[in-house]
Every structure is written in structure tokens, then in C-alpha cells.
Tab-separated table of C-alpha atoms in Angstrom:
chain	number	residue	atom	x	y	z
A	8	MET	CA	1.701	4.771	31.951
A	9	ALA	CA	-1.731	3.246	32.051
A	10	ASP	CA	-3.396	6.448	30.915
A	11	ALA	CA	-1.022	7.006	28.014
A	12	GLN	CA	-1.463	3.373	27.052
A	13	THR	CA	-5.241	3.624	27.137
A	14	GLU	CA	-5.099	6.797	25.096
A	15	ALA	CA	-2.856	5.240	22.461
A	16	ARG	CA	-5.141	2.231	22.267
A	17	ASP	CA	-8.252	4.374	21.884
A	18	GLU	CA	-6.625	6.442	19.181
A	19	LEU	CA	-5.588	3.367	17.267
A	20	ALA	CA	-9.097	1.923	17.561
A	21	SER	CA	-10.491	5.198	16.264
A	22	LEU	CA	-8.041	5.188	13.350
A	23	LEU	CA	-9.182	1.677	12.463
A	24	ARG	CA	-12.779	2.875	12.395
A	25	HIS	CA	-11.777	5.678	10.065
A	26	ALA	CA	-9.871	3.269	7.847
A	27	ALA	CA	-12.989	1.095	7.734
A	28	ALA	CA	-14.811	4.209	6.476
A	29	ARG	CA	-12.265	4.370	3.627
A	30	ASP	CA	-10.146	7.160	5.081
A	31	ARG	CA	-6.747	6.725	3.462
A	32	ALA	CA	-5.057	9.179	5.804
A	33	ALA	CA	-6.147	6.968	8.702
A	34	LEU	CA	-4.406	3.945	7.209
A	35	ARG	CA	-1.298	6.005	6.692
A	36	GLU	CA	-1.360	7.063	10.325
A	37	ILE	CA	-1.885	3.474	11.460
A	38	TYR	CA	1.129	2.562	9.374
A	39	ARG	CA	3.174	5.378	10.872
A	40	ARG	CA	2.342	4.265	14.378
A	41	THR	CA	2.612	0.521	14.028
A	42	SER	CA	4.781	-0.502	11.077
A	43	ALA	CA	8.058	-0.724	13.013
A	44	LYS	CA	6.438	-2.925	15.606
A	45	LEU	CA	4.728	-5.149	13.054
A	46	LEU	CA	7.937	-5.450	11.063
A	47	GLY	CA	9.507	-6.759	14.259
A	48	VAL	CA	6.690	-9.312	14.509
A	49	CYS	CA	7.207	-10.388	10.878
A	50	LEU	CA	10.973	-10.606	11.295
A	51	ARG	CA	10.614	-12.997	14.205
A	52	ILE	CA	8.874	-15.468	11.933
A	53	LEU	CA	10.645	-14.554	8.685
A	54	PRO	CA	14.258	-13.687	9.462
A	55	GLN	CA	14.890	-12.830	5.812
A	56	ARG	CA	14.331	-9.116	5.781
A	57	GLU	CA	13.152	-9.008	2.185
A	58	GLU	CA	10.393	-11.496	2.909
A	59	ALA	CA	9.405	-9.755	6.121
A	60	GLU	CA	9.200	-6.375	4.415
A	61	ASP	CA	7.105	-7.790	1.613
A	62	VAL	CA	4.762	-9.426	4.097
A	63	LEU	CA	4.542	-6.138	6.003
A	64	GLN	CA	3.056	-4.542	2.879
A	65	GLU	CA	0.493	-7.335	2.647
A	66	VAL	CA	-0.351	-6.723	6.280
A	67	TYR	CA	-1.456	-3.147	5.648
A	68	ILE	CA	-3.374	-4.147	2.552
A	69	THR	CA	-5.185	-6.693	4.730
A	70	VAL	CA	-5.758	-4.043	7.399
A	71	TRP	CA	-7.363	-1.830	4.761
A	72	ASP	CA	-9.547	-4.674	3.540
A	73	LYS	CA	-10.556	-5.916	6.985
A	74	ALA	CA	-10.631	-2.799	9.144
A	75	HIS	CA	-14.414	-3.101	9.321
A	76	ALA	CA	-14.001	-6.426	11.092
A	77	PHE	CA	-12.022	-4.992	13.986
A	78	ASP	CA	-14.039	-5.326	17.189
A	79	PRO	CA	-12.567	-3.533	20.212
A	80	ARG	CA	-14.603	-5.778	22.513
A	81	LEU	CA	-12.656	-8.828	21.326
A	82	ALA	CA	-9.110	-7.547	21.297
A	83	SER	CA	-6.981	-4.455	21.601
A	84	PRO	CA	-6.157	-2.836	18.258
A	85	MET	CA	-2.492	-3.733	18.611
A	86	THR	CA	-3.351	-7.368	19.269
A	87	TRP	CA	-5.615	-7.374	16.232
A	88	LEU	CA	-2.887	-5.867	14.054
A	89	ALA	CA	-0.187	-8.167	15.410
A	90	ALA	CA	-2.429	-11.178	14.761
A	91	ILE	CA	-2.747	-10.145	11.119
A	92	ALA	CA	1.026	-9.719	10.885
A	93	ARG	CA	1.588	-13.134	12.450
A	94	ASN	CA	-0.916	-14.819	10.177
A	95	ARG	CA	0.542	-13.306	7.029
A	96	ALA	CA	4.082	-14.109	8.133
A	97	ILE	CA	3.238	-17.717	9.012
A	98	ASP	CA	1.378	-18.119	5.707
A	99	ARG	CA	4.482	-16.903	3.900
A	100	LEU	CA	6.691	-19.181	5.946
A	101	ARG	CA	4.538	-22.160	4.967
A	102	ALA	CA	4.547	-21.045	1.354
A	103	LEU	CA	8.317	-20.934	1.426
A	104	LYS	CA	7.949	-24.588	2.408
A	105	ARG	CA	10.524	-25.804	4.751
A	106	ARG	CA	12.450	-23.830	7.239
A	107	PRO	CA	14.967	-26.168	8.841
A	108	ALA	CA	14.344	-26.347	12.537
A	109	ASP	CA	18.075	-26.411	13.138
A	110	ALA	CA	18.336	-22.943	11.612
A	111	LEU	CA	16.774	-21.554	14.758
A	112	PRO	CA	18.986	-19.237	16.744
A	113	GLU	CA	20.769	-20.785	19.706
A	114	GLY	CA	18.733	-20.741	22.876
A	115	PHE	CA	15.759	-19.290	21.055
A	116	ASP	CA	13.293	-20.756	23.474
A	117	ILE	CA	14.692	-18.690	26.298
A	118	ALA	CA	15.742	-15.556	24.468
A	119	ASP	CA	12.480	-15.236	22.619
A	120	GLU	CA	10.393	-14.945	25.693
A	121	THR	CA	12.613	-12.457	27.392
A	122	PRO	CA	10.922	-9.103	27.072
A	123	ASP	CA	12.932	-6.407	25.477
A	124	ALA	CA	13.772	-3.783	28.105
A	125	GLN	CA	12.158	-1.015	26.112
A	126	ALA	CA	9.138	-3.012	25.096
A	127	GLY	CA	8.647	-3.764	28.776
A	128	LEU	CA	7.553	-0.225	29.419
A	129	GLU	CA	4.667	-0.549	27.016
A	130	GLN	CA	3.309	-3.858	28.174
A	131	SER	CA	-0.373	-4.198	28.648
A	132	GLN	CA	-2.362	-5.843	31.384
A	133	GLU	CA	-3.149	-8.590	28.898
A	134	TYR	CA	0.536	-9.348	28.509
A	135	ALA	CA	1.160	-9.172	32.243
A	136	LYS	CA	-1.571	-11.723	32.818
A	137	LEU	CA	-0.401	-14.016	30.030
A	138	ARG	CA	3.150	-13.884	31.305
A	139	GLY	CA	2.002	-14.817	34.775
A	140	CYS	CA	0.140	-17.782	33.308
A	141	LEU	CA	3.121	-18.894	31.233
A	142	GLU	CA	5.270	-18.965	34.343
A	143	ILE	CA	2.983	-21.515	35.919
A	144	LEU	CA	3.563	-23.965	33.041
A	145	GLU	CA	6.222	-26.648	33.091
A	146	PRO	CA	9.407	-25.220	31.596
A	147	ARG	CA	9.424	-27.559	28.580
A	148	THR	CA	5.778	-26.780	27.850
A	149	ARG	CA	6.425	-23.099	28.198
A	150	GLY	CA	9.450	-23.412	25.929
A	151	ALA	CA	7.470	-25.305	23.284
A	152	ILE	CA	4.633	-22.784	23.259
A	153	SER	CA	7.024	-19.895	23.196
A	154	SER	CA	9.028	-21.205	20.276
A	155	ALA	CA	5.854	-22.159	18.434
A	156	PHE	CA	4.488	-18.668	18.917
A	157	PHE	CA	7.585	-16.729	18.013
A	158	GLY	CA	8.961	-18.955	15.309
A	159	GLY	CA	5.703	-19.997	13.671
A	160	HIS	CA	6.997	-23.577	13.552
A	161	THR	CA	4.862	-26.623	12.919
A	162	TYR	CA	4.430	-29.400	15.459
A	163	ALA	CA	6.704	-31.512	13.300
A	164	ALA	CA	9.500	-28.932	13.207
A	165	LEU	CA	9.259	-28.370	16.947
A	166	ALA	CA	9.393	-32.106	17.643
A	167	GLU	CA	12.430	-32.480	15.453
A	168	LYS	CA	14.152	-29.554	17.082
A	169	ASP	CA	13.585	-30.912	20.581
A	170	GLY	CA	14.293	-34.485	19.531
A	171	VAL	CA	10.956	-35.806	20.786
A	172	PRO	CA	8.230	-37.779	18.994
A	173	LEU	CA	5.558	-35.729	17.237
A	174	GLY	CA	2.873	-37.035	19.630
A	175	THR	CA	4.880	-35.873	22.615
A	176	MET	CA	5.227	-32.366	21.224
A	177	LYS	CA	1.491	-32.225	20.519
A	178	THR	CA	0.780	-33.349	24.066
A	179	TRP	CA	3.013	-30.690	25.559
A	180	ILE	CA	1.549	-27.910	23.507
A	181	ARG	CA	-2.071	-28.948	23.893
A	182	ARG	CA	-1.705	-29.281	27.645
A	183	GLY	CA	-0.055	-25.905	27.703
A	184	LEU	CA	-2.805	-24.298	25.667
A	185	SER	CA	-5.455	-25.843	27.880
A	186	ALA	CA	-3.765	-24.526	30.991
A	187	LEU	CA	-3.334	-21.098	29.460
A	188	LYS	CA	-6.976	-20.888	28.517
A	189	GLU	CA	-7.984	-21.706	32.030
A	190	CYS	CA	-5.504	-19.295	33.552
A	191	VAL	CA	-5.992	-16.346	31.196
A	192	GLY	CA	-9.724	-16.836	31.095
A	193	ARG	CA	-12.330	-15.619	28.610
B	28	MET	CA	-8.517	-33.408	14.525
B	29	SER	CA	-7.364	-36.775	13.382
B	30	ASP	CA	-5.238	-37.594	16.384
B	31	ALA	CA	-6.149	-38.154	19.983
B	32	MET	CA	-7.346	-35.203	21.954
B	33	ASP	CA	-6.634	-36.684	25.349
B	34	ASP	CA	-4.644	-33.641	26.295
B	35	TRP	CA	-7.330	-31.218	25.280
B	36	THR	CA	-10.208	-30.355	27.515
B	37	GLY	CA	-12.234	-28.224	25.129
B	38	SER	CA	-13.988	-28.744	21.802
B	39	SER	CA	-12.159	-29.795	18.674
B	40	ASP	CA	-13.149	-26.470	17.106
B	41	ASP	CA	-11.497	-24.639	19.950
B	42	LEU	CA	-8.365	-26.723	19.523
B	43	GLN	CA	-8.289	-25.993	15.804
B	44	ALA	CA	-8.615	-22.277	16.594
B	45	ALA	CA	-5.868	-22.421	19.218
B	46	GLU	CA	-3.477	-24.276	16.928
B	47	TYR	CA	-4.205	-21.858	14.105
B	48	VAL	CA	-3.407	-18.849	16.278
B	49	LEU	CA	-0.303	-20.442	17.754
B	50	GLY	CA	0.818	-21.309	14.223
B	51	VAL	CA	1.723	-24.969	14.704
B	52	GLN	CA	-0.368	-26.451	11.886
B	53	ASP	CA	1.137	-27.619	8.622
B	54	SER	CA	0.141	-25.851	5.404
B	55	ASN	CA	-2.953	-27.907	4.704
B	56	ALA	CA	-4.416	-27.746	8.188
B	57	ARG	CA	-3.587	-24.064	8.352
B	58	ALA	CA	-5.204	-23.281	5.015
B	59	SER	CA	-8.353	-25.100	6.041
B	60	ALA	CA	-8.509	-23.246	9.372
B	61	SER	CA	-7.937	-19.973	7.579
B	62	ARG	CA	-10.802	-20.635	5.160
B	63	ARG	CA	-13.023	-21.591	8.032
B	64	ALA	CA	-12.243	-18.390	9.899
B	65	GLU	CA	-13.393	-16.475	6.831
B	66	ALA	CA	-16.626	-18.363	6.366
B	67	ASP	CA	-17.742	-19.476	9.817
B	68	ALA	CA	-18.517	-16.700	12.306
B	69	GLY	CA	-18.576	-19.085	15.256
B	70	PHE	CA	-15.124	-20.364	14.434
B	71	ALA	CA	-13.895	-16.822	13.790
B	72	ALA	CA	-14.985	-15.895	17.320
B	73	LEU	CA	-12.948	-18.789	18.740
B	74	VAL	CA	-9.953	-17.574	16.741
B	75	ALA	CA	-10.448	-14.019	18.004
B	76	ALA	CA	-10.584	-15.272	21.590
B	77	TRP	CA	-7.315	-17.163	21.148
B	78	GLU	CA	-5.722	-14.138	19.558
B	79	ALA	CA	-6.734	-12.094	22.594
B	80	ARG	CA	-5.146	-14.715	24.841
B	81	LEU	CA	-1.897	-15.391	22.991
B	82	VAL	CA	-0.987	-12.495	20.719
B	83	PRO	CA	-0.146	-10.076	23.569
B	84	LEU	CA	3.100	-12.100	23.709
B	85	SER	CA	4.064	-10.030	20.642
B	86	GLU	CA	4.458	-7.049	22.928
B	87	THR	CA	7.854	-8.404	23.913
B	88	ILE	CA	9.097	-8.124	20.329
B	89	SER	CA	11.286	-5.121	19.608
B	90	PRO	CA	10.310	-2.861	16.712
B	91	SER	CA	12.492	-2.817	13.637
B	92	GLU	CA	13.211	0.162	11.460
B	93	VAL	CA	11.071	0.219	8.327
B	94	PRO	CA	12.685	1.393	5.078
B	95	PRO	CA	11.068	4.653	3.963
B	96	HIS	CA	10.017	3.391	0.527
B	97	LEU	CA	7.696	0.710	1.882
B	98	TRP	CA	4.700	2.965	2.370
B	99	ALA	CA	4.775	4.096	-1.251
B	100	GLU	CA	4.800	0.438	-2.192
B	101	VAL	CA	1.735	-0.210	-0.031
B	102	GLU	CA	-0.046	2.676	-1.756
B	103	ARG	CA	0.912	1.323	-5.146
B	104	ARG	CA	-0.394	-2.127	-4.275
B	105	LEU	CA	-3.633	-0.581	-3.045
B	106	GLY	CA	-3.952	1.215	-6.364
B	107	TRP	CA	-3.644	4.631	-4.792
B	108	GLN	CA	-1.740	7.311	-6.614
B	109	SER	CA	0.907	8.837	-4.451
B	110	GLN	CA	-0.115	12.434	-5.085
B	111	ALA	CA	2.106	14.009	-2.517
B	112	GLN	CA	5.380	12.479	-3.536
B	113	GLY	CA	5.015	12.447	-7.304
B	114	ALA	CA	3.652	9.528	-9.167
B	115	VAL	CA	5.577	6.421	-9.917
B	116	PRO	CA	6.209	6.152	-13.643
B	117	GLN	CA	3.803	3.606	-15.035
B	118	LYS	CA	5.841	2.592	-18.035
B	119	PRO	CA	9.335	3.946	-17.823
B	120	GLN	CA	10.037	3.078	-21.450
B	121	SER	CA	7.467	5.563	-22.654
B	122	LEU	CA	8.032	9.222	-22.114
B	123	TRP	CA	4.341	9.761	-22.622
B	124	ASN	CA	3.525	7.915	-19.515
B	125	SER	CA	5.972	9.736	-17.360
B	126	ILE	CA	3.829	11.954	-15.193
B	127	GLY	CA	6.952	13.308	-13.602
B	128	LEU	CA	8.080	14.711	-16.928
B	129	TRP	CA	4.792	16.469	-17.374
B	130	ARG	CA	4.840	17.741	-13.875
B	131	GLY	CA	8.305	19.097	-14.398
B	132	LEU	CA	7.273	21.308	-17.272
B	133	ALA	CA	6.938	24.961	-16.444
B	134	PHE	CA	3.259	25.290	-17.074
B	135	GLY	CA	1.272	28.209	-15.778
B	136	SER	CA	-0.769	26.018	-13.514
B	137	SER	CA	-1.207	22.418	-12.582
B	138	THR	CA	-4.559	22.465	-14.338
B	139	LEU	CA	-2.754	23.251	-17.546
B	140	ALA	CA	-0.257	20.502	-16.992
B	141	ALA	CA	-3.051	18.046	-16.408
B	142	GLY	CA	-4.823	19.308	-19.510
B	143	ALA	CA	-1.711	18.959	-21.605
B	144	LEU	CA	-1.207	15.441	-20.375
B	145	ALA	CA	-4.781	14.480	-21.043
B	146	LEU	CA	-4.660	16.001	-24.467
B	147	ALA	CA	-1.372	14.440	-25.390
B	148	LEU	CA	-2.525	11.032	-24.255
B	149	LEU	CA	-5.725	11.438	-26.244
B	150	VAL	CA	-4.035	12.664	-29.348
B	151	MET	CA	-0.920	10.663	-29.669
B	152	PRO	CA	-1.912	7.044	-29.714
B	153	ALA	CA	-4.967	7.614	-31.897
B	154	GLY	CA	-3.715	10.020	-34.477
B	155	GLY	CA	-0.016	9.351	-34.747
B	156	PRO	CA	1.624	8.014	-37.844
B	157	ALA	CA	1.341	4.306	-38.521
B	158	THR	CA	4.785	3.791	-37.076
B	159	PRO	CA	5.579	5.977	-34.112
B	160	PRO	CA	8.202	8.573	-34.920
B	161	PRO	CA	11.573	8.202	-33.268
B	162	PRO	CA	11.425	10.236	-30.101
B	163	PRO	CA	14.040	12.954	-30.519
B	164	PRO	CA	13.024	14.635	-33.803
B	165	GLY	CA	9.412	13.476	-33.720
B	166	MET	CA	8.608	14.398	-30.153
B	167	PRO	CA	5.475	16.496	-29.909
B	168	MET	CA	5.521	19.928	-28.450
B	169	VAL	CA	2.873	21.349	-26.200
B	170	ALA	CA	1.643	24.766	-25.224
B	171	ALA	CA	-0.701	25.927	-22.529
B	172	ILE	CA	-2.458	29.020	-23.805
B	173	ALA	CA	-3.647	31.108	-20.899
B	174	THR	CA	-4.992	34.567	-20.184
B	175	ASP	CA	-2.868	37.218	-18.555
B	176	VAL	CA	-4.192	36.169	-15.177
B	177	GLY	CA	-3.285	32.552	-15.829
B	178	ASP	CA	-6.676	31.066	-16.641
B	179	PRO	CA	-6.146	28.255	-19.113
B	180	MET	CA	-7.947	28.857	-22.397
B	181	TYR	CA	-6.549	26.214	-24.752
B	182	MET	CA	-4.109	23.379	-24.770
B	183	ALA	CA	-2.221	22.672	-27.962
B	184	VAL	CA	-0.063	19.777	-29.072
B	185	ILE	CA	2.059	20.110	-32.188
B	186	ASP	CA	3.216	16.848	-33.674
B	187	GLN	CA	5.949	17.375	-36.198
B	188	GLY	CA	5.928	13.727	-37.153
B	189	SER	CA	2.404	13.928	-38.539
B	190	ALA	CA	2.548	17.700	-39.148
B	191	THR	CA	-0.582	18.303	-37.153
B	192	ILE	CA	-1.728	20.580	-34.402
B	193	THR	CA	-4.355	19.496	-31.936
B	194	VAL	CA	-6.203	22.120	-29.969
B	195	MET	CA	-8.402	21.524	-26.984
B	196	PRO	CA	-10.473	24.306	-25.435
B	197	MET	CA	-10.064	24.437	-21.665
B	198	LYS	CA	-12.085	27.554	-20.906
B	199	ALA	CA	-12.719	29.023	-24.312
B	200	PRO	CA	-13.810	32.627	-24.799
B	201	VAL	CA	-17.531	33.297	-24.657
B	202	ALA	CA	-19.014	32.748	-28.093
B	203	GLY	CA	-20.339	35.938	-29.615
B	204	ALA	CA	-20.005	37.714	-32.863
B	205	GLN	CA	-16.292	36.961	-32.929
B	206	VAL	CA	-14.368	33.702	-33.160
B	207	PRO	CA	-11.083	32.628	-31.611
B	208	GLU	CA	-8.119	32.458	-33.950
B	209	LEU	CA	-4.777	30.838	-33.202
B	210	TRP	CA	-1.437	32.419	-34.067
B	211	ILE	CA	2.175	31.400	-33.870
B	212	ILE	CA	4.656	34.129	-33.085
B	213	GLY	CA	8.400	33.629	-33.437
B	214	GLU	CA	10.731	35.967	-31.618
B	215	GLY	CA	10.726	39.334	-33.350
B	216	GLU	CA	8.333	38.065	-36.020
B	217	ALA	CA	4.834	38.989	-37.033
B	218	PRO	CA	2.085	36.593	-35.948
B	219	ILE	CA	1.233	33.891	-38.449
B	220	SER	CA	-2.289	32.514	-38.456
B	221	LEU	CA	-2.844	28.850	-37.770
B	222	GLY	CA	-6.551	29.220	-38.352
B	223	VAL	CA	-9.765	29.588	-36.457
B	224	VAL	CA	-10.149	27.232	-33.524
B	225	PRO	CA	-13.311	25.817	-31.945
B	226	ASP	CA	-14.675	27.077	-28.671
B	227	LYS	CA	-15.610	23.577	-27.671
B	228	GLY	CA	-14.535	20.115	-28.682
B	229	MET	CA	-11.057	19.037	-29.597
B	230	GLN	CA	-9.801	19.882	-33.066
B	231	ARG	CA	-6.970	18.273	-34.932
B	232	ALA	CA	-5.768	20.032	-38.079
B	233	PRO	CA	-2.761	20.008	-40.386
B	234	PHE	CA	-0.002	22.313	-39.302
B	235	PRO	CA	0.958	24.572	-42.232
B	236	PRO	CA	4.171	22.919	-43.477
B	237	ALA	CA	5.608	26.268	-44.513
B	238	HIS	CA	5.556	27.406	-40.936
B	239	MET	CA	6.614	24.212	-39.226
B	240	GLU	CA	10.111	25.514	-38.669
B	241	ARG	CA	8.624	28.260	-36.523
B	242	ALA	CA	7.175	25.706	-34.163
B	243	HIS	CA	10.067	25.379	-31.804
B	244	HIS	CA	10.653	25.551	-28.100
B	245	GLY	CA	9.950	29.038	-26.816
B	246	ALA	CA	7.839	30.283	-29.724
B	247	LEU	CA	4.497	31.704	-28.658
B	248	LEU	CA	1.007	30.548	-29.488
B	249	ALA	CA	-1.662	33.218	-29.067
B	250	ILE	CA	-5.419	33.621	-29.412
B	251	THR	CA	-7.151	36.699	-30.751
B	252	MET	CA	-10.842	37.317	-31.284
B	253	GLU	CA	-11.636	37.840	-34.940
B	254	PRO	CA	-14.652	38.266	-37.206
B	255	PRO	CA	-16.358	35.059	-38.340
B	256	GLY	CA	-14.182	33.359	-40.952
B	257	GLY	CA	-10.995	34.639	-39.431
B	258	ALA	CA	-8.805	37.699	-39.501
B	259	PRO	CA	-9.126	39.472	-42.829
B	260	GLY	CA	-5.899	39.412	-44.825
B	261	GLY	CA	-4.142	37.256	-42.226
B	262	LYS	CA	-3.667	40.200	-39.919
B	263	ALA	CA	-4.975	40.144	-36.375
B	264	THR	CA	-7.582	42.774	-35.674
B	265	GLY	CA	-7.577	42.455	-31.877
B	266	PRO	CA	-5.160	41.970	-29.028
B	267	ALA	CA	-4.031	38.568	-27.838
B	268	VAL	CA	-6.531	37.427	-25.225
B	269	ALA	CA	-4.396	34.438	-24.286
B	270	LYS	CA	-0.920	33.156	-25.014
B	271	GLY	CA	1.527	30.455	-24.094
B	272	ALA	CA	5.024	29.352	-24.985
B	273	ILE	CA	5.653	26.126	-26.874
B	274	GLN	CA	7.480	23.542	-24.790
B	275	SER	CA	9.394	20.725	-26.350
B	276	LEU	CA	9.390	17.457	-24.468
């Protein structure tokens, strides 16, 4: 698995370099390889399919504009792409103003961090390490970080959802982030 | 950060980067972090480091099937023409702008189709009647006039509304002692001269009203090489060096 994974990563990094050199076919190939995954990422934050699909288009326009900024020393290509998808989706979510915290799916904080069986086969060392670090956190901290990450919710929405004061939610998440930084390293 | 950072062990910049990547900021804080990531390389590096730490969590998200039309939409938004799949009509209300229509015509080659389109777009808006003719009776007709081996020689657009014919040389015959002359040939009829045509530069001329009824779908336009001043007595002296059928739109 590791070899196939490394190969896929290298190919994607190479495609990004070609896209940076204004190769349209490279962008198309990046799209072919990653759009289903990135649509999944957008849908997590924007459950309305129409919004998620519109944001997905913006994602590839951003990829085209910013491909030159991809640095394989800083992140894997998939992480870089997923970060763009997350950022665009969260921006859209904020633009749509409020998303009631109580509209979250039941038990989201547990379900959302359960790896999909199929996705599990493709997981990177980076994910394995992060997951190990998350498991060390207190459950409520882990839950808060997980729902923040997957839902793109603000501190305020998370506090409301968990029925805790805003300051408490900030404390949980900041402690969690601190611990993660120490554990994951870099 | 306006509130206490007791729970944070790093710099406030690093916290801002972490909160931006996690996505917990409200719109204003997020917008300001986003602007900073664009403008401040140091901050951008902190953001990249947090992305490397946190975003691998996305690997647990299942892919979702993407509707097939989305890529074409991306290309459109990037301003790319979708050559492979046929262009999206720019202005559906105008037949003139429908590339698909032009593509669909049975021209001898795509070069000719492109030439016809270019010519029609050049001719029609500039030279049309003050009020555009109603499409069905006034629709222009086009012809790609090509040699026997398919090399385009002229493009022609006949506009019945303004009773004009516009001719554009594509790869006109080599200028010599003779000049190119244009003919219209109805089925089973003798060729009728439409006059001498230039070997370079577009020419727009009145279409002889007496012969307008001959300009219909399927009639042929042909080029012969004639003495300077045109075929004596209105009779062609040489063979057709190029021809093409008139297509109505």
C-alpha cells in the first residue's frame, strides 16, 4: 500500500507542477483524480449539495490560480487540496450566515471521526499519527475539535450545541490544539 | 486575540493560524486571517504547518459522486472553451452566436466552418439593415467554396434581407493574368455571373436582384479564372477551379 500511496502522491504533486505551468490537461487530470474526494470534504461542511457542488468548482479555480504555491515540503498534495476545499466551504458557510447548531446530525461528534472503511485503506502516515494524538485527548476535547473540523462551526455554535459557555469551549479547543501540536510535532 | 490565552502555549499568531485552519472563527476573524495568509509569508507558513497537522483528518471522509457536468462548468468559469465537447452557446437567443449550429453544417472542412463563422460574424452586425430582418425569411445563407481536393478558396455569405453577397478569400488563386470570377449555378441551369471577386480582402457587393431567387439551399457557387474585367459575354471561359453548395441556416 505504501508504495502505491507514495506513487499516487508523487503523481499528484507532479500534476500540480504542470498546472502551475499552465497545463490545462493537468488540471483536468487533478480534477478527475480528486473531485469526488473533495466533494465529500465540501459536503461535510455544506450539506446542501447545490452549495457544495458550486464550491467544488471554486476549489478547482483556486487550484488553477494557486498551483504555483503548492510546496511538497510543507504538505502532501491531497492535504493541500483538501485544505483549499475546506477553506472555500467554510467561507461559503460563513457567507450563508447562520447554520443552526441544532441542525447537526445526531451523534455527529462520534460518527464524524469514525473512518470510513474504504477510506481506511488509503490513510497516510500523517493521518495515522494525528489519529493517535487525538486518542490521547480528553473525550470532550476530542469531540469539540472533531466537530469543529468536520462541521466548520464557530466557537459560538459549538458552545451552544454542547450547552457550555463560550469561554469553556475556547478553552477545550485551545488546549486540544496545543496538545495536538506537541504530539504531532513540526 | 482579544480574549485570554491561558490555554495556549504558543504565540498569538500561531493560535490565529490554528483557529483559521480548524475553522472556528466567526466571519470577521476568519476574513482577517485569510487576508493575512495572503499577504504575510510568515503567517502563511504557520497556516501551512497547521494544515499539515490537521487536514489529514479529511482522509476519513468518503468521496461523493460528482455530477458529470461540473467539469464543463469549471472550464467555463476559467474562460476556457470546451473544444472537445462542443462549445456552450454564448447567447442562446441569437442563432449567430450558436457555434453548435455552425459546427453542425456540412462544410468541407472545419477550417471552412470557422471561416464561415468568422465571416458571418464580421458581416452581419456591421452591414445588416437598420432593423435586423426576421430570422426565417431573412436568414443569411453561406457557402464554402473549395477546390476539388477540399482546400478552401472563398467563403461567401448571401444576405437576402439586404440583397448583398459578401465574399472573403481564404486561399485565393495565385494572381496572374487572369482574375477569379464568381458564378451561381442552379440545378440544370447555366452559370450566372455574380462578378469578379478579389483575391485578397473581404468584398461586399449587391446581389443581382434578378437572380436572388436562384440563391437557395443547395445551389452551387463556383469560381472560374477569367480575363481581366471578367468573362466576355457572361460566359465562363475556363473550368470551375472551386465550388461549394449554398447552405441555408
